[in-house]
Tab-separated table of C-alpha atoms in Angstrom:
chain	number	residue	atom	x	y	z
A	1	UNK	CA	158.550	39.828	-14.103
A	2	UNK	CA	161.334	40.209	-11.545
A	3	UNK	CA	164.455	38.078	-11.777
A	4	UNK	CA	164.069	35.001	-9.585
A	5	UNK	CA	166.708	36.148	-7.087
A	6	UNK	CA	164.819	39.425	-6.593
A	7	UNK	CA	161.631	37.634	-5.569
A	8	UNK	CA	160.672	38.030	-1.912
A	9	UNK	CA	161.318	34.831	0.084
A	10	UNK	CA	163.772	33.609	-2.574
A	11	UNK	CA	166.171	31.993	-0.088
A	12	UNK	CA	163.353	30.231	1.744
A	13	UNK	CA	161.854	28.930	-1.503
A	14	UNK	CA	165.222	27.854	-2.857
A	15	UNK	CA	165.947	25.808	0.277
A	16	UNK	CA	162.509	24.196	0.085
A	17	UNK	CA	163.097	23.359	-3.554
A	18	UNK	CA	166.504	21.791	-2.847
A	19	UNK	CA	165.025	19.653	-0.072
A	20	UNK	CA	162.190	18.604	-2.373
A	21	UNK	CA	164.529	17.682	-5.238
A	22	UNK	CA	166.972	15.794	-3.023
A	23	UNK	CA	164.184	13.608	-1.641
A	24	UNK	CA	162.262	13.168	-4.887
A	25	UNK	CA	162.374	10.056	-7.038
A	26	UNK	CA	161.404	10.266	-10.686
A	27	UNK	CA	158.580	7.866	-9.818
A	28	UNK	CA	156.343	8.959	-6.945
A	29	UNK	CA	152.744	8.973	-5.751
A	30	UNK	CA	151.176	12.315	-4.946
A	31	UNK	CA	147.703	13.628	-4.119
A	32	UNK	CA	146.573	16.251	-6.616
A	33	UNK	CA	144.468	18.878	-4.725
A	34	UNK	CA	142.935	18.396	-7.489
A	35	UNK	CA	144.589	20.979	-9.753
A	36	UNK	CA	145.623	21.295	-13.371
A	37	UNK	CA	147.349	24.111	-15.213
A	38	UNK	CA	147.234	24.935	-18.908
A	39	UNK	CA	149.582	27.603	-20.206
A	40	UNK	CA	148.966	30.065	-23.010
A	41	UNK	CA	152.496	30.245	-24.460
A	42	UNK	CA	152.805	28.904	-28.020
A	43	UNK	CA	149.016	28.453	-28.282
A	44	UNK	CA	147.504	26.194	-29.696
A	45	UNK	CA	150.385	23.865	-28.705
A	46	UNK	CA	150.576	24.461	-24.986
A	47	UNK	CA	152.083	23.097	-21.806
A	48	UNK	CA	149.478	21.355	-19.697
A	49	UNK	CA	149.641	19.115	-16.662
A	50	UNK	CA	148.793	18.180	-13.101
A	51	UNK	CA	149.956	19.759	-9.848
A	52	UNK	CA	150.531	17.656	-6.750
A	53	UNK	CA	152.843	17.274	-3.764
A	54	UNK	CA	155.283	14.368	-3.911
A	55	UNK	CA	153.408	12.529	-1.158
A	56	UNK	CA	149.931	11.272	-0.305
A	57	UNK	CA	147.958	14.049	1.388
A	58	UNK	CA	144.210	13.882	2.087
A	59	UNK	CA	144.264	17.611	2.870
A	60	UNK	CA	146.083	18.737	-0.270
A	61	UNK	CA	143.151	20.962	-1.325
A	62	UNK	CA	144.517	23.691	0.985
A	63	UNK	CA	147.524	23.846	-1.351
A	64	UNK	CA	145.330	24.935	-4.242
A	65	UNK	CA	142.050	26.521	-3.183
A	66	UNK	CA	141.717	30.339	-2.872
A	67	UNK	CA	138.464	29.681	-1.017
A	68	UNK	CA	140.372	27.731	1.650
A	69	UNK	CA	143.264	30.212	1.712
A	70	UNK	CA	140.914	33.044	2.541
A	71	UNK	CA	138.922	30.999	5.043
A	72	UNK	CA	142.149	30.146	6.899
A	73	UNK	CA	143.510	33.693	6.339
A	74	UNK	CA	146.782	32.284	5.071
A	75	UNK	CA	149.592	34.801	4.782
A	76	UNK	CA	151.471	35.503	1.559
A	77	UNK	CA	154.374	33.447	2.923
A	78	UNK	CA	152.129	30.490	3.808
A	79	UNK	CA	150.529	30.513	0.358
A	80	UNK	CA	153.924	30.539	-1.346
A	81	UNK	CA	155.187	27.698	0.850
A	82	UNK	CA	152.105	25.666	-0.054
A	83	UNK	CA	152.507	26.404	-3.739
A	84	UNK	CA	156.229	25.667	-3.696
A	85	UNK	CA	155.533	22.178	-2.329
A	86	UNK	CA	153.655	21.269	-5.523
A	87	UNK	CA	155.261	19.684	-8.569
A	88	UNK	CA	153.874	20.740	-11.935
A	89	UNK	CA	154.111	17.505	-13.923
A	90	UNK	CA	153.570	18.727	-17.457
A	91	UNK	CA	153.531	17.749	-21.099
A	92	UNK	CA	152.883	19.481	-24.419
A	93	UNK	CA	149.501	19.117	-26.086
A	94	UNK	CA	147.565	20.640	-28.932
A	95	UNK	CA	144.324	22.159	-27.618
A	96	UNK	CA	142.257	19.599	-29.587
A	97	UNK	CA	144.605	16.625	-29.381
A	98	UNK	CA	143.721	13.446	-27.467
A	99	UNK	CA	146.263	11.396	-25.526
A	100	UNK	CA	146.507	9.132	-22.499
A	101	UNK	CA	148.163	11.880	-20.456
A	102	UNK	CA	145.472	14.344	-21.451
A	103	UNK	CA	142.732	11.888	-20.439
A	104	UNK	CA	144.335	11.528	-17.004
A	105	UNK	CA	144.573	15.293	-16.621
A	106	UNK	CA	140.898	15.642	-17.570
A	107	UNK	CA	139.921	12.978	-15.048
A	108	UNK	CA	141.764	14.919	-12.346
A	109	UNK	CA	140.006	18.142	-13.381
A	110	UNK	CA	136.603	16.599	-12.615
A	111	UNK	CA	137.515	15.239	-9.174
A	112	UNK	CA	135.670	16.555	-6.128
A	113	UNK	CA	138.433	15.591	-3.672
A	114	UNK	CA	142.208	14.931	-3.794
A	115	UNK	CA	143.262	12.238	-6.262
A	116	UNK	CA	146.211	9.897	-5.651
A	117	UNK	CA	148.268	9.573	-8.833
A	118	UNK	CA	151.319	7.500	-9.694
A	119	UNK	CA	153.666	9.846	-11.556
A	120	UNK	CA	156.718	9.065	-13.625
A	121	UNK	CA	158.864	12.057	-14.583
A	122	UNK	CA	161.417	12.250	-17.382
A	123	UNK	CA	163.674	14.350	-15.155
A	124	UNK	CA	163.520	16.238	-11.875
A	125	UNK	CA	161.782	19.637	-11.645
A	126	UNK	CA	163.565	22.859	-12.503
A	127	UNK	CA	163.561	25.786	-10.093
A	128	UNK	CA	161.175	28.049	-11.990
A	129	UNK	CA	158.412	30.444	-10.971
A	130	UNK	CA	155.306	31.419	-12.901
A	131	UNK	CA	153.815	34.428	-11.161
A	132	UNK	CA	150.781	36.089	-12.693
A	133	UNK	CA	148.008	38.338	-11.403
A	134	UNK	CA	145.381	35.973	-12.881
A	135	UNK	CA	146.268	32.546	-11.522
A	136	UNK	CA	147.920	30.955	-8.526
A	137	UNK	CA	151.748	30.806	-8.380
A	138	UNK	CA	153.192	27.841	-10.265
A	139	UNK	CA	156.505	26.257	-9.208
A	140	UNK	CA	158.654	23.226	-10.018
A	141	UNK	CA	157.805	22.295	-13.636
A	142	UNK	CA	158.955	18.815	-14.657
A	143	UNK	CA	158.453	16.859	-17.907
A	144	UNK	CA	155.888	14.105	-17.415
A	145	UNK	CA	156.318	10.622	-18.871
A	146	UNK	CA	153.393	8.810	-17.259
A	147	UNK	CA	150.505	9.460	-14.855
A	148	UNK	CA	148.041	6.847	-13.600
A	149	UNK	CA	145.291	7.569	-11.023
A	150	UNK	CA	144.974	5.089	-8.155
A	151	UNK	CA	141.438	3.763	-7.731
A	152	UNK	CA	138.250	5.435	-8.914
A	153	UNK	CA	138.083	9.216	-9.077
A	154	UNK	CA	135.061	10.648	-7.248
A	155	UNK	CA	133.099	13.071	-9.438
A	156	UNK	CA	130.070	15.201	-8.546
A	157	UNK	CA	126.948	13.873	-10.248
A	158	UNK	CA	126.162	17.261	-11.823
A	159	UNK	CA	129.708	17.586	-13.162
A	160	UNK	CA	129.475	14.152	-14.754
A	161	UNK	CA	126.123	15.129	-16.277
A	162	UNK	CA	127.460	18.325	-17.880
A	163	UNK	CA	130.667	16.687	-19.116
A	164	UNK	CA	128.597	13.901	-20.698
A	165	UNK	CA	126.216	16.348	-22.420
A	166	UNK	CA	127.760	16.917	-25.853
A	167	UNK	CA	124.801	18.988	-27.047
A	168	UNK	CA	124.946	21.754	-24.429
A	169	UNK	CA	126.886	24.948	-25.108
A	170	UNK	CA	129.804	25.683	-22.781
A	171	UNK	CA	128.204	28.918	-21.506
A	172	UNK	CA	125.030	27.082	-20.530
A	173	UNK	CA	127.007	24.293	-18.857
A	174	UNK	CA	129.001	26.809	-16.790
A	175	UNK	CA	125.793	28.479	-15.594
A	176	UNK	CA	124.195	25.106	-14.819
A	177	UNK	CA	127.165	24.004	-12.705
A	178	UNK	CA	127.223	27.296	-10.795
A	179	UNK	CA	123.457	27.154	-10.197
A	180	UNK	CA	123.856	23.624	-8.829
A	181	UNK	CA	126.464	24.624	-6.264
A	182	UNK	CA	129.732	23.691	-7.979
A	183	UNK	CA	132.488	26.089	-6.871
A	184	UNK	CA	133.917	28.629	-9.299
A	185	UNK	CA	137.399	27.113	-8.927
A	186	UNK	CA	136.046	23.694	-9.912
A	187	UNK	CA	134.104	25.070	-12.884
A	188	UNK	CA	137.189	26.879	-14.103
A	189	UNK	CA	139.216	23.676	-13.909
A	190	UNK	CA	136.628	21.682	-15.884
A	191	UNK	CA	136.270	24.343	-18.595
A	192	UNK	CA	140.040	24.684	-18.874
A	193	UNK	CA	140.349	20.918	-19.400
A	194	UNK	CA	138.122	21.146	-22.476
A	195	UNK	CA	135.260	19.142	-20.982
A	196	UNK	CA	132.318	21.492	-21.554
A	197	UNK	CA	130.401	22.484	-24.656
A	198	UNK	CA	129.354	21.063	-28.022
A	199	UNK	CA	131.386	17.934	-28.761
A	200	UNK	CA	133.249	19.117	-31.860
A	201	UNK	CA	133.965	22.537	-30.326
A	202	UNK	CA	135.584	21.309	-27.117
A	203	UNK	CA	139.223	22.265	-26.606
A	204	UNK	CA	141.724	23.059	-23.886
A	205	UNK	CA	141.456	26.604	-22.565
A	206	UNK	CA	144.558	28.207	-20.992
A	207	UNK	CA	143.980	28.621	-17.260
A	208	UNK	CA	144.567	32.377	-17.432
A	209	UNK	CA	141.757	32.731	-19.971
A	210	UNK	CA	139.313	30.303	-18.401
A	211	UNK	CA	139.411	32.093	-15.029
A	212	UNK	CA	138.105	35.317	-16.529
A	213	UNK	CA	135.791	33.446	-18.896
A	214	UNK	CA	133.955	31.677	-16.055
A	215	UNK	CA	133.640	34.866	-13.984
A	216	UNK	CA	132.340	36.721	-17.040
A	217	UNK	CA	129.792	34.091	-18.103
A	218	UNK	CA	128.280	33.708	-14.631
A	219	UNK	CA	128.181	37.408	-13.752
A	220	UNK	CA	126.584	38.358	-17.093
A	221	UNK	CA	123.837	35.835	-16.419
A	222	UNK	CA	123.298	37.223	-12.915
A	223	UNK	CA	123.289	40.826	-14.142
A	224	UNK	CA	120.481	40.153	-16.606
A	225	UNK	CA	118.367	39.001	-13.655
A	226	UNK	CA	119.500	41.893	-11.457
A	227	UNK	CA	118.298	44.434	-14.037
A	228	UNK	CA	114.749	43.205	-13.435
A	229	UNK	CA	114.884	43.728	-9.646
A	230	UNK	CA	113.820	46.908	-7.784
A	231	UNK	CA	116.552	49.334	-6.719
A	232	UNK	CA	118.081	49.248	-3.250
A	233	UNK	CA	116.634	51.960	-0.994
A	234	UNK	CA	119.812	53.543	0.380
A	235	UNK	CA	123.570	53.907	-0.080
A	236	UNK	CA	125.444	50.901	1.311
A	237	UNK	CA	129.183	50.623	1.988
A	238	UNK	CA	131.008	47.297	2.310
A	239	UNK	CA	134.716	46.766	2.969
A	240	UNK	CA	137.334	44.057	3.464
A	241	UNK	CA	141.086	43.530	3.373
A	242	UNK	CA	143.352	40.596	2.575
A	243	UNK	CA	147.071	40.355	1.779
A	244	UNK	CA	147.474	44.107	1.399
A	245	UNK	CA	144.391	44.478	-0.798
A	246	UNK	CA	141.848	46.854	0.742
A	247	UNK	CA	138.349	47.096	-0.742
A	248	UNK	CA	135.718	49.807	-0.350
A	249	UNK	CA	132.498	48.938	-2.188
A	250	UNK	CA	129.634	51.393	-2.619
A	251	UNK	CA	126.154	50.319	-3.742
A	252	UNK	CA	123.980	53.192	-4.986
A	253	UNK	CA	120.191	53.242	-5.506
A	254	UNK	CA	119.948	53.471	-9.277
A	255	UNK	CA	119.959	51.222	-12.341
A	256	UNK	CA	122.775	48.709	-12.711
A	257	UNK	CA	126.207	50.055	-13.541
A	258	UNK	CA	129.599	48.786	-12.468
A	259	UNK	CA	133.036	50.309	-12.038
A	260	UNK	CA	136.344	49.229	-10.520
A	261	UNK	CA	139.092	51.739	-9.735
A	262	UNK	CA	142.374	50.351	-8.415
A	263	UNK	CA	145.322	52.264	-6.996
A	264	UNK	CA	148.811	51.247	-5.905
A	265	UNK	CA	149.679	53.226	-2.782
A	266	UNK	CA	152.736	55.468	-2.732
A	267	UNK	CA	153.545	58.051	-0.043
A	268	UNK	CA	154.211	60.477	-2.898
A	269	UNK	CA	150.773	61.223	-4.428
A	270	UNK	CA	152.384	61.997	-7.783
A	271	UNK	CA	153.642	58.406	-7.983
A	272	UNK	CA	150.323	56.671	-7.274
A	273	UNK	CA	149.273	54.450	-10.184
A	274	UNK	CA	145.600	53.994	-11.103
A	275	UNK	CA	143.639	51.470	-13.184
A	276	UNK	CA	139.968	51.880	-14.110
A	277	UNK	CA	137.289	49.984	-16.033
A	278	UNK	CA	133.513	50.360	-16.018
A	279	UNK	CA	130.266	49.450	-17.712
A	280	UNK	CA	126.880	51.104	-17.991
A	281	UNK	CA	123.434	49.511	-17.794
A	282	UNK	CA	124.056	48.292	-21.356
A	283	UNK	CA	127.086	46.207	-20.315
A	284	UNK	CA	130.601	45.827	-21.719
A	285	UNK	CA	131.436	44.958	-25.304
A	286	UNK	CA	135.205	44.731	-24.837
A	287	UNK	CA	137.656	43.219	-22.356
A	288	UNK	CA	138.406	45.205	-19.181
A	289	UNK	CA	141.995	45.781	-20.288
A	290	UNK	CA	143.051	48.105	-17.460
A	291	UNK	CA	141.842	46.269	-14.341
A	292	UNK	CA	141.870	42.924	-16.242
A	293	UNK	CA	140.874	39.729	-14.394
A	294	UNK	CA	140.174	41.407	-11.046
A	295	UNK	CA	137.307	43.330	-12.685
A	296	UNK	CA	135.423	40.122	-13.433
A	297	UNK	CA	136.299	38.551	-10.066
A	298	UNK	CA	134.832	41.584	-8.271
A	299	UNK	CA	131.803	41.676	-10.558
A	300	UNK	CA	130.788	38.055	-9.985
A	301	UNK	CA	131.054	38.375	-6.196
A	302	UNK	CA	128.922	41.520	-6.078
A	303	UNK	CA	126.370	40.414	-8.669
A	304	UNK	CA	125.928	37.174	-6.718
A	305	UNK	CA	125.115	39.236	-3.629
A	306	UNK	CA	122.601	41.435	-5.455
A	307	UNK	CA	120.907	38.393	-6.940
A	308	UNK	CA	120.668	36.820	-3.473
A	309	UNK	CA	118.816	39.866	-2.084
A	310	UNK	CA	116.887	40.395	-5.347
A	311	UNK	CA	117.847	44.040	-5.670
A	312	UNK	CA	119.448	46.262	-8.297
A	313	UNK	CA	122.178	48.842	-7.682
A	314	UNK	CA	124.949	50.811	-9.295
A	315	UNK	CA	128.315	49.683	-7.938
A	316	UNK	CA	131.596	51.495	-7.335
A	317	UNK	CA	134.541	49.324	-6.256
A	318	UNK	CA	137.710	50.954	-4.915
A	319	UNK	CA	140.761	48.738	-4.427
A	320	UNK	CA	143.769	50.176	-2.618
A	321	UNK	CA	146.904	48.028	-2.859
A	322	UNK	CA	149.643	48.484	-0.273
A	323	UNK	CA	151.810	45.463	0.467
A	324	UNK	CA	150.695	42.936	-2.136
A	325	UNK	CA	154.136	42.053	-3.510
A	326	UNK	CA	153.638	38.497	-4.781
A	327	UNK	CA	150.485	38.027	-6.894
A	328	UNK	CA	148.452	35.020	-5.762
A	329	UNK	CA	145.775	35.090	-8.475
A	330	UNK	CA	142.396	36.783	-8.830
A	331	UNK	CA	140.794	34.013	-6.765
A	332	UNK	CA	141.842	35.731	-3.535
A	333	UNK	CA	140.365	39.022	-4.787
A	334	UNK	CA	137.090	37.262	-5.550
A	335	UNK	CA	137.075	35.800	-2.028
A	336	UNK	CA	137.924	39.146	-0.412
A	337	UNK	CA	135.039	40.751	-2.302
A	338	UNK	CA	132.651	37.931	-1.340
A	339	UNK	CA	133.667	38.370	2.291
A	340	UNK	CA	132.938	42.099	2.126
A	341	UNK	CA	129.484	41.434	0.691
A	342	UNK	CA	128.701	38.896	3.430
A	343	UNK	CA	129.294	41.481	6.171
A	344	UNK	CA	126.617	43.853	7.423
A	345	UNK	CA	127.083	47.071	5.430
A	346	UNK	CA	127.018	50.636	6.678
A	347	UNK	CA	123.887	52.419	5.452
A	348	UNK	CA	123.619	56.092	4.462
A	349	UNK	CA	120.839	58.245	3.069
A	350	UNK	CA	123.162	60.313	0.867
A	351	UNK	CA	126.285	59.760	-1.188
A	352	UNK	CA	128.332	62.381	0.698
A	353	UNK	CA	128.027	60.473	3.965
A	354	UNK	CA	128.942	57.246	2.187
A	355	UNK	CA	132.113	58.814	0.766
A	356	UNK	CA	133.057	60.203	4.182
A	357	UNK	CA	132.789	56.711	5.650
A	358	UNK	CA	134.859	55.161	2.859
A	359	UNK	CA	137.648	57.730	3.020
A	360	UNK	CA	138.165	57.081	6.758
A	361	UNK	CA	139.703	53.683	5.883
A	362	UNK	CA	141.690	54.703	2.792
A	363	UNK	CA	145.284	55.912	2.806
A	364	UNK	CA	144.939	57.497	-0.634
A	365	UNK	CA	142.646	60.575	-0.697
A	366	UNK	CA	139.251	59.451	-1.950
A	367	UNK	CA	139.130	62.469	-4.253
A	368	UNK	CA	141.916	60.882	-6.317
A	369	UNK	CA	139.713	57.836	-6.895
A	370	UNK	CA	136.551	59.809	-7.566
A	371	UNK	CA	138.081	62.057	-10.187
A	372	UNK	CA	138.855	58.905	-12.212
A	373	UNK	CA	135.261	57.679	-12.072
A	374	UNK	CA	133.201	57.486	-15.240
A	375	UNK	CA	130.253	55.965	-13.401
A	376	UNK	CA	129.902	58.903	-11.016
A	377	UNK	CA	129.867	61.372	-13.885
A	378	UNK	CA	126.697	59.679	-15.050
A	379	UNK	CA	124.954	60.309	-11.740
A	380	UNK	CA	123.401	63.726	-12.223
A	381	UNK	CA	122.525	64.186	-8.553
A	382	UNK	CA	126.088	63.885	-7.229
A	383	UNK	CA	127.823	66.860	-5.653
A	384	UNK	CA	131.091	68.220	-7.021
A	385	UNK	CA	134.016	65.888	-6.422
A	386	UNK	CA	136.070	68.714	-4.889
A	387	UNK	CA	133.968	68.471	-1.721
A	388	UNK	CA	135.461	65.081	-0.948
């Protein structure tokens, strides 16, 4: 990670932090978006807590939700300003330990709308960043002494049902919530808080892990259904761009397979970095350690689309990264992929025409992507990569 003073927008964020600290009392009432964060450092004894602004805000969900960020097309700067306005009121907990603070955090995790909470801090927040490609930026950690929700927390009926079911496995509960319209961000929060699964197996799950876990569980379930559907009847190209992340997505008429190839743009082709992970019709048996969390975020968005049209395809995802300097979590990549799949695709009757369309929007030669592809090597009908 870069030193704090090397981070883009450092001066702006530092001024915001100073203003926040100067006007902050150790006791305050804030509206959690709702959002919690559970770290992975020193597992199984981890930092966990609640994020909120230092004021009442009925619209605080925009501070936390990748779905809302993408819908509003917030810029990198706007996202960071939103995130920097949140205080991470935290405490240390064992992943299976019960406490009053933990119960409050779990109550917040189930909420369907912002929750007003009376906080009491042990001391004011430190100026610290936690930037990670998996989760949203975390700022302003402060040791928490006490947290008490005001009034009754509103919880979706289906969420309450799954949390109260101590006999259902966590995987099944995740799929049930998704099937019943609960957002992926909300499911991730509930799983992370240790509220799903068999009673004696429930435990806190670090946010970084739960994000990928939820994407993986849901997409695997969708893929098993997709494998039973007929193939698409043509080559389809989808694309989107957000915060310097450009996606080209190719669906091919053959049995299910999935591959993500990412590249960091550099004007010098010799300095372009690539990451690649894939799976065949048989699926993955190990973690996608090159592309990491983005692999699963892309996979759930595309498998959801295929399930909605009841068709099967082999999928090639190309991600070209240009100006994405401050990671804002895989949630924005999931939303960018969903947006691409919701657009009308370009249709082609051969793979060559599809590649020609894709390369017209890429800055990196498409041949550099294709030569990394394992999935394409398995397609016996493809032409030689040198033609592209």
